[in-house]
Tab-separated table of C-alpha atoms and ligand atoms in Angstrom:
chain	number	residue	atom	x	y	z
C	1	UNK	CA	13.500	4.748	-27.781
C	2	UNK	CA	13.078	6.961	-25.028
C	3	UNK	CA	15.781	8.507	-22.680
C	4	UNK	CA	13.688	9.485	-19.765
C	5	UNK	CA	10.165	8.930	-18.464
C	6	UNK	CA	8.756	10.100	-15.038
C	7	UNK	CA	5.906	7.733	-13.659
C	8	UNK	CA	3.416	8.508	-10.716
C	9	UNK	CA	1.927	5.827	-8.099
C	10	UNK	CA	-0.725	5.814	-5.243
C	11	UNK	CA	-0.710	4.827	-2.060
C	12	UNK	CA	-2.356	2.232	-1.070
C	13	UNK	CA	-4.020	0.508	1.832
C	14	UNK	CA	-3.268	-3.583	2.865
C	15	UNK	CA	-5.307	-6.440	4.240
C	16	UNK	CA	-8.639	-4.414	4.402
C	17	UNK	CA	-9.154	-6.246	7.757
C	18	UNK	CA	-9.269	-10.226	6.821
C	19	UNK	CA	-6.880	-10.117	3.876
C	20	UNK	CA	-3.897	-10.245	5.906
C	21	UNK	CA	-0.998	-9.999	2.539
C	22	UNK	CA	-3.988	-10.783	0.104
C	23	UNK	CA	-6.185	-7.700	-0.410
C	24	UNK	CA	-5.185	-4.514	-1.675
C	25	UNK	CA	-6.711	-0.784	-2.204
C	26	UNK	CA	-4.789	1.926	-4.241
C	27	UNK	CA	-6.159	5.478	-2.557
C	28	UNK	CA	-5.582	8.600	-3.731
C	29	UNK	CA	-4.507	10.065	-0.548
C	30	UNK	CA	-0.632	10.528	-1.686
C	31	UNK	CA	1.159	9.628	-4.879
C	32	UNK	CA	5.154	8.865	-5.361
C	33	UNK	CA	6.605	10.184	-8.574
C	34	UNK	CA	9.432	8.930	-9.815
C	35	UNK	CA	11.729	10.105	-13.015
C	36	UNK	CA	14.041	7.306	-14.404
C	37	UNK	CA	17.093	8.442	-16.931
C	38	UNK	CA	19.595	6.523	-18.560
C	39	UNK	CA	22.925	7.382	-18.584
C	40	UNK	CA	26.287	6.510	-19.969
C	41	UNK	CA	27.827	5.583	-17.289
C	42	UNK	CA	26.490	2.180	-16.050
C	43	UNK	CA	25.211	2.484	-12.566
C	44	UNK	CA	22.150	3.076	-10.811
C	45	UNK	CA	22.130	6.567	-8.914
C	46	UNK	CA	19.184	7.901	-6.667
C	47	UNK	CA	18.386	11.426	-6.776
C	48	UNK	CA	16.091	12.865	-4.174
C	49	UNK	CA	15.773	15.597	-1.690
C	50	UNK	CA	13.913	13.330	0.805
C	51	UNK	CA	14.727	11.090	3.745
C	52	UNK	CA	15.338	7.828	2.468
C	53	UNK	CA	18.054	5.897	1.579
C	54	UNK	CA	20.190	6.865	-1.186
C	55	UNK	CA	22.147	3.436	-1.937
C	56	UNK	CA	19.992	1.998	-5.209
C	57	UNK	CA	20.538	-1.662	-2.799
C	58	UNK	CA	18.762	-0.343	0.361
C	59	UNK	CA	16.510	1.803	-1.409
C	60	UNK	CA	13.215	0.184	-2.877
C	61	UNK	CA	13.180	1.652	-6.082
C	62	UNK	CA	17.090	1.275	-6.785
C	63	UNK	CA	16.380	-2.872	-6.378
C	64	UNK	CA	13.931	-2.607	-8.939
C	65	UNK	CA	15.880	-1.130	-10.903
C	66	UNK	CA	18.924	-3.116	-10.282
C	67	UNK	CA	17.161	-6.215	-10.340
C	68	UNK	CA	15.254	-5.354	-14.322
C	69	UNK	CA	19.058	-4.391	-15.496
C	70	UNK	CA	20.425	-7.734	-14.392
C	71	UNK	CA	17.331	-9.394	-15.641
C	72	UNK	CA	16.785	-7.681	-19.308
C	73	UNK	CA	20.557	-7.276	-19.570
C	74	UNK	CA	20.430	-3.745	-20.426
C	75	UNK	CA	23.633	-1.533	-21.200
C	76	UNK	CA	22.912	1.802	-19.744
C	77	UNK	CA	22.920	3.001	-16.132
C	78	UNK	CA	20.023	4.802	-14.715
C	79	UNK	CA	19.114	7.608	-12.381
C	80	UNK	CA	16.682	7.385	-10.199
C	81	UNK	CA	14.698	10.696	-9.114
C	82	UNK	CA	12.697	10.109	-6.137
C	83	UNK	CA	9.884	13.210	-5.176
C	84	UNK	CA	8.691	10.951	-1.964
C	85	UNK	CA	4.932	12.233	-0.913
C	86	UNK	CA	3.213	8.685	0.682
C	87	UNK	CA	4.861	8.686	4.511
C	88	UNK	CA	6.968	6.386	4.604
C	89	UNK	CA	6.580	4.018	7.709
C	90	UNK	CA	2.919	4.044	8.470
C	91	UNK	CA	1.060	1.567	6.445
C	92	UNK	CA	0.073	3.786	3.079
C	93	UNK	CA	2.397	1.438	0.891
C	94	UNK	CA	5.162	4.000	0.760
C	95	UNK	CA	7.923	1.439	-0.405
C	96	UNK	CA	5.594	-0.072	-2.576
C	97	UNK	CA	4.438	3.262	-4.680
C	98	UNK	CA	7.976	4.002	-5.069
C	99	UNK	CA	8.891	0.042	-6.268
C	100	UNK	CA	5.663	0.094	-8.142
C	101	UNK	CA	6.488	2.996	-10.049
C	102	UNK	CA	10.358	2.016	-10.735
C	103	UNK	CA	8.691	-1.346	-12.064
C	104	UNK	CA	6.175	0.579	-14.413
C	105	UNK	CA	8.734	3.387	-15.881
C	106	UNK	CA	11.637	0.515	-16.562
C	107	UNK	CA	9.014	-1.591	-18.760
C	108	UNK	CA	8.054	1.470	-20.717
C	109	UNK	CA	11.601	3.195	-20.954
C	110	UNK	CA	12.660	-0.218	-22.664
C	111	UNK	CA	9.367	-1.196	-24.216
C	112	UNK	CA	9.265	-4.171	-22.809
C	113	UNK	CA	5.582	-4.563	-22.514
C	114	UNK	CA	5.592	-6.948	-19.820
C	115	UNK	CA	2.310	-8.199	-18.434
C	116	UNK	CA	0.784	-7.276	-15.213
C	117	UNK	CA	1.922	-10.023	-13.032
C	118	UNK	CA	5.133	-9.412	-13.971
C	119	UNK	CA	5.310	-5.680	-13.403
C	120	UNK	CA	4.137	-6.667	-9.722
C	121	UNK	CA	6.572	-9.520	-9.218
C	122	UNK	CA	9.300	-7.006	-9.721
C	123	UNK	CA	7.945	-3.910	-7.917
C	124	UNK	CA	7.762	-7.237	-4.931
C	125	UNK	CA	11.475	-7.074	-5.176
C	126	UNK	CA	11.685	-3.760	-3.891
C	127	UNK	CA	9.365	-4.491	-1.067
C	128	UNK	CA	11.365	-7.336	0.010
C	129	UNK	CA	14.117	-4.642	1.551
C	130	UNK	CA	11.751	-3.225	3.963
C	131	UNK	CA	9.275	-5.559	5.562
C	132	UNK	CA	12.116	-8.208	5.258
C	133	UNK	CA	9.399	-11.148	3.038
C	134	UNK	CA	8.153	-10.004	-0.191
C	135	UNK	CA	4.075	-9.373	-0.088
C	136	UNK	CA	2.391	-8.243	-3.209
C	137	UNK	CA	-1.346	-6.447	-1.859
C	138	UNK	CA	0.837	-2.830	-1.928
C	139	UNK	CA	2.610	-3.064	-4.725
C	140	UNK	CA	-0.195	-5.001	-6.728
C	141	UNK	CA	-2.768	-2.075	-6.033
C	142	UNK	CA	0.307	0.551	-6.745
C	143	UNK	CA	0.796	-1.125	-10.055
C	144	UNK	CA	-2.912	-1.858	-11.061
C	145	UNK	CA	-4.735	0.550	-9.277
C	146	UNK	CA	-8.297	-0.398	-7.069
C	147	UNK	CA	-8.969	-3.200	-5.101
C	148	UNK	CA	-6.500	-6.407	-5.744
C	149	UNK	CA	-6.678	-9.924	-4.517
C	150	UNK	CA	-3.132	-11.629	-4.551
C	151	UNK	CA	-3.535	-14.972	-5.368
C	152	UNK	CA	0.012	-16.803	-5.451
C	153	UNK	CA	1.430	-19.941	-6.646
C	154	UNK	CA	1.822	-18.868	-9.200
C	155	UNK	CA	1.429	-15.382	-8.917
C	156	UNK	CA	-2.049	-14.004	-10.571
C	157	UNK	CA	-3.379	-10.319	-9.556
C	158	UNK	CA	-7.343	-10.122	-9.764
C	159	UNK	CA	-8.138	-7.045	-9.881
C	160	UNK	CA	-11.680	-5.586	-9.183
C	161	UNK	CA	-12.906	-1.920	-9.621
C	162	UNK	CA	-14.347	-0.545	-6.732
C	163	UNK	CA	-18.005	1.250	-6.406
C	164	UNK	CA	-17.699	4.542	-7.340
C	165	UNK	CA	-19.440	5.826	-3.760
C	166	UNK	CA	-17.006	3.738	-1.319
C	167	UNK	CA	-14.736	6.120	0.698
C	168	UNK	CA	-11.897	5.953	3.334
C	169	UNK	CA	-11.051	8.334	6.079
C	170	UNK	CA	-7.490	8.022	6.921
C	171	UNK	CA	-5.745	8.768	10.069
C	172	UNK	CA	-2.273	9.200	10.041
C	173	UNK	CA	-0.694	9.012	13.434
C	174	UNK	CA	2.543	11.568	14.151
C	175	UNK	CA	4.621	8.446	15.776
C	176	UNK	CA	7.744	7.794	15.810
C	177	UNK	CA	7.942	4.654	13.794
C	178	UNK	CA	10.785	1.796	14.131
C	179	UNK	CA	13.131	1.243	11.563
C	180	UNK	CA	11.653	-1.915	10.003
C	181	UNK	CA	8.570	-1.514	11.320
C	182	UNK	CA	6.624	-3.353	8.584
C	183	UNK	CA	9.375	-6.303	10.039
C	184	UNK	CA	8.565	-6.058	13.792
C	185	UNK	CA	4.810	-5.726	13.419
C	186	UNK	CA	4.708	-8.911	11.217
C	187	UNK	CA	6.735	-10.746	14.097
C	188	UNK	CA	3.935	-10.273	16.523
C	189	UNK	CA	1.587	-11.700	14.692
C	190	UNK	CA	0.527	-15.334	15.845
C	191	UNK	CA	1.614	-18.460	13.940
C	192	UNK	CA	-1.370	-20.846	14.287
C	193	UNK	CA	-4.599	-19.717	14.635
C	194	UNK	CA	-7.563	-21.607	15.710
C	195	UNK	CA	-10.224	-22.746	13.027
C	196	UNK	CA	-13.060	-21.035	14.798
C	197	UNK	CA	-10.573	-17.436	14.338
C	198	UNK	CA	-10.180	-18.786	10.345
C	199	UNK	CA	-14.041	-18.996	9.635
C	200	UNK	CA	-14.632	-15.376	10.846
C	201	UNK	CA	-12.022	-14.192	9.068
C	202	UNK	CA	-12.944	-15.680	5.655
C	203	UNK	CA	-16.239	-15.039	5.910
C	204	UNK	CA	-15.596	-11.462	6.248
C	205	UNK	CA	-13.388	-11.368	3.419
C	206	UNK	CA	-15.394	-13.568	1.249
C	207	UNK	CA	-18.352	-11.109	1.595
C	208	UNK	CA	-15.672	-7.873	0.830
C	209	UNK	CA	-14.920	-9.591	-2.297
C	210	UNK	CA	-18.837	-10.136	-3.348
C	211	UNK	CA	-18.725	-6.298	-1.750
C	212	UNK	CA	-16.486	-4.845	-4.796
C	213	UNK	CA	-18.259	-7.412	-7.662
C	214	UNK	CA	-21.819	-6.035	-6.863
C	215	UNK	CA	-20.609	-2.880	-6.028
C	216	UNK	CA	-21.599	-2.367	-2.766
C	217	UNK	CA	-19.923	-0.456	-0.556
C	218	UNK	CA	-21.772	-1.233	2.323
C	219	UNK	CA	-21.187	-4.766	2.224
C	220	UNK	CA	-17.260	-3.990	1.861
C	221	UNK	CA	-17.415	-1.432	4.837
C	222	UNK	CA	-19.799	-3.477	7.483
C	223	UNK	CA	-17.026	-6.572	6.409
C	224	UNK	CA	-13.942	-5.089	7.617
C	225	UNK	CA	-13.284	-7.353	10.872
C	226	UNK	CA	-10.410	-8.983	11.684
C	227	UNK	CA	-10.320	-11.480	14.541
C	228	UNK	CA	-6.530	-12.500	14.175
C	229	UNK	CA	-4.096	-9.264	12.444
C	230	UNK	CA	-5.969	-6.769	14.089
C	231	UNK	CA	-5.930	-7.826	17.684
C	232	UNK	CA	-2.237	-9.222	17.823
C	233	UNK	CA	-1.225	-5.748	16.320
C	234	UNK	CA	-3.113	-3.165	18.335
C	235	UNK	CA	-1.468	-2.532	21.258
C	236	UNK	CA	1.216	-0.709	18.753
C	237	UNK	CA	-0.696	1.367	17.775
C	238	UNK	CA	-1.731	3.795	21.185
C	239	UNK	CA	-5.717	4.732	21.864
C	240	UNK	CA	-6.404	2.636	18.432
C	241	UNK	CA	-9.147	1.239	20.179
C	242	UNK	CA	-10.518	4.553	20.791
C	243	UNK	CA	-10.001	5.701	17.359
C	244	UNK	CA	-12.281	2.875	16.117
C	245	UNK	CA	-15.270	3.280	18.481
C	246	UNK	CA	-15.335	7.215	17.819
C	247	UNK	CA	-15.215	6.243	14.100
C	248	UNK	CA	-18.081	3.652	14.130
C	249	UNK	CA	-19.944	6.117	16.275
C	250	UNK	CA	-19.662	8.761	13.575
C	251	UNK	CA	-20.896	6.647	11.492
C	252	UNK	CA	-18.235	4.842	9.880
C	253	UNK	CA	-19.063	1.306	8.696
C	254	UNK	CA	-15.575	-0.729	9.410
C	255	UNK	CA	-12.704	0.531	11.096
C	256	UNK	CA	-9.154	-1.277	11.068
C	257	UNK	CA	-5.562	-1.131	10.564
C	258	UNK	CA	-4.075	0.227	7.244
C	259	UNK	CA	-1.643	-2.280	6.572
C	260	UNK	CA	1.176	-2.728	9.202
C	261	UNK	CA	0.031	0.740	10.355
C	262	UNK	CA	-0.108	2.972	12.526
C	263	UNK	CA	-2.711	4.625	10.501
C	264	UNK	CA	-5.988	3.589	10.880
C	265	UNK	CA	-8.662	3.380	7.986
C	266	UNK	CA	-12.410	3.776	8.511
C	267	UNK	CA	-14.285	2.508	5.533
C	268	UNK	CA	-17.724	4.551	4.349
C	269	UNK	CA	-19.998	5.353	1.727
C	270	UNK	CA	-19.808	9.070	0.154
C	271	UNK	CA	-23.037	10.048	1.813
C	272	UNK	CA	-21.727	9.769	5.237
C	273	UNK	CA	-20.636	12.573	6.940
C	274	UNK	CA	-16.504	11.456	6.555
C	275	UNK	CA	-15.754	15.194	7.941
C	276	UNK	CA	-17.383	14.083	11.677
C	277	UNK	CA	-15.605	10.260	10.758
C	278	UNK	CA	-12.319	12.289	10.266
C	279	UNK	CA	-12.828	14.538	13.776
C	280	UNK	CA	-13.586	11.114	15.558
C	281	UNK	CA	-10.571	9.751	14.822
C	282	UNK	CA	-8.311	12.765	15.615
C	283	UNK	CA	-10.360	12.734	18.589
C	284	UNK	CA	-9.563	9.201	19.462
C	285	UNK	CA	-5.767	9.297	19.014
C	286	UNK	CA	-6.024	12.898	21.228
C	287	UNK	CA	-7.202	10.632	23.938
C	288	UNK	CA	-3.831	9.112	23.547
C	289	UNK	CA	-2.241	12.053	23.360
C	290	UNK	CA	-1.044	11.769	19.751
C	291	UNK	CA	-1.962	13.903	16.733
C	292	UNK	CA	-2.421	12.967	13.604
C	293	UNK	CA	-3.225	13.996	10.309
C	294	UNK	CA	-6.778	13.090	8.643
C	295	UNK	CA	-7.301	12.835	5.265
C	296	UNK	CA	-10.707	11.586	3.034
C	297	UNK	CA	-10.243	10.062	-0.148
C	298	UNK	CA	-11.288	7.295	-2.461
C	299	UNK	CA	-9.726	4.680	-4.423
C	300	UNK	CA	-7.178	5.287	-7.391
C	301	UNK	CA	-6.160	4.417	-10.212
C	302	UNK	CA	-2.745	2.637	-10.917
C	303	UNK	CA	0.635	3.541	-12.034
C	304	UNK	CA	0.851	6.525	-14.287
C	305	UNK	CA	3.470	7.757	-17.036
C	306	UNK	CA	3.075	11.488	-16.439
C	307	UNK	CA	5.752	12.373	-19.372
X	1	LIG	N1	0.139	-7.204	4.429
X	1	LIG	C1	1.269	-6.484	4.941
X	1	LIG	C2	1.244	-6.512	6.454
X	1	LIG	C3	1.219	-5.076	4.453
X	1	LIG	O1	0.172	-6.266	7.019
X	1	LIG	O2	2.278	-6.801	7.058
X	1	LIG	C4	2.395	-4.244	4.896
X	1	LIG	O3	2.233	-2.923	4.420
């Protein structure tokens, strides 16, 4: 049995527009890696030399953890070492790459070969301490890697791969993000929608599902509109507006919210030219006057053990 095992998990990008807590995208824009060791003395301890919280009951990986002792009734204690790389705070999954890969390195460090809906009902746990409700897209495309549709009740994770030529450009906004932010920009999102608001919306995400089974990236960009999340949450996000015109502009075939944001994702096909995407959206957010950091990628695989 082993002693130690460090794991490695994506970011990851929520809703893709109409999926509002049901679709999910691991990119490879960041990774979380994250070494779990037992130790005699039965506790859970979180190492790291980032900002984030340190007590294993605030921190999203230490309730994973705490949460698979209690369940499995292990005997040791574990330390947690946390190298942080997805931002936390502005809708790339950050809680859930770090829950996601707690989830992945406890099932192997016991051999407990537990099944993929499983590993992603735990890593939920961990989510649960930041955006205040447990959601599963994140974690589910941390833990499986691709595109994921959460289907719950019960809980089953379909996962789809994605065509190999779909892209994302990525802007990352340099805001200063509230503390539960993933909390407050749930709360302003209406309660009841009308069904006219419902039938866009499923359409649209109907036709990104039938986007990733035919592989067509096109399909999954040009779908990526949101007539409920999207408009209730843009005012947080300043000159988002902008951002997505200069995006579709450049050529960009969907533009939206990552997740709870602020960052905004522009969805494209690797011919495009994702370089003059990328300078759109800085340009849009200058208009604002707010920087923010660009970055192109595709999607990823899932968890990792790296060793
Ligand atoms: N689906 C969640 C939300 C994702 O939009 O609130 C949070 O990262």
């Amino acid at each position: 049995m082993r002693s130690k095992i460090t794991v490695v998990a994506p970011s990851s990008t929520a809703n893709l527009g109409p999926g509002f807590d049901v679709f999910g995208l691991a990119v490879n824009a960041f990774y979380d890696e994250i070494t779990l060791t037992k130790t005699k003395e039965k506790k859970v301890s979180i190492v790291t030399a980032d900002e984030i919280p340190t007590n294993p009951d605030k921190n999203t990986a230490g309730l994973v953890v705490k949460n698979m002792i209690k369940k499995f009734r292990t005997k040791d204690g574990i330390e947690i070492k946390i190298k942080k790389n997805v931002p936390a705070g502005y809708g790339m999954g950050s809680s859930a790459a770090s829950a996601a890969a707690a989830a992945v390195g406890f099932d192997k460090l016991y051999g407990l070969k537990l099944d993929d809906n499983s590993l992603v009902e735990f890593a939920g746990i961990g989510e649960k301490a930041s955006a205040g409700s447990i959601h599963y897209d994140n974690v589910a495309a941390s833990v499986l890697g691709g595109f994921v549709i959460v289907k719950t009740n019960p809980l089953n994770i379909i996962k789809i791969d994605p065509p190999t030529n779909l892209r994302m450009c990525i802007a990352v906004p340099k805001l200063k993000v509230p503390k539960k932010k993933t909390k407050v920009s749930r709360g302003v999102i209406p309660k009841k929608i009308s069904l006219k608001d419902s039938i866009v919306n499923l359409s649209n995400a109907t036709a990104i599902v039938a986007g990733f089974m035919n592989k067509d990236a096109k399909l999954i960009g040009t779908s990526i509109q949101d007539v409920i999340v999207e408009p209730a949450r843009q005012h947080m996000i300043p000159g988002f507006k902008k951002v997505k015109e200069n995006a579709l502009k450049a050529g960009a075939l969907g533009v939206t919210i990552s997740g709870a944001g602020p960052s905004v994702i522009a969805f494209s096909e690797r011919s495009a030219d994702l370089k003059k995407i990328s300078l759109a959206m800085t340009r849009g957010f200058k208009s604002s006057k707010t920087r923010c950091e660009t970055i192109i990628c595709k999607p990823s695989v899932g968890a990792k053990i790296k060793k």
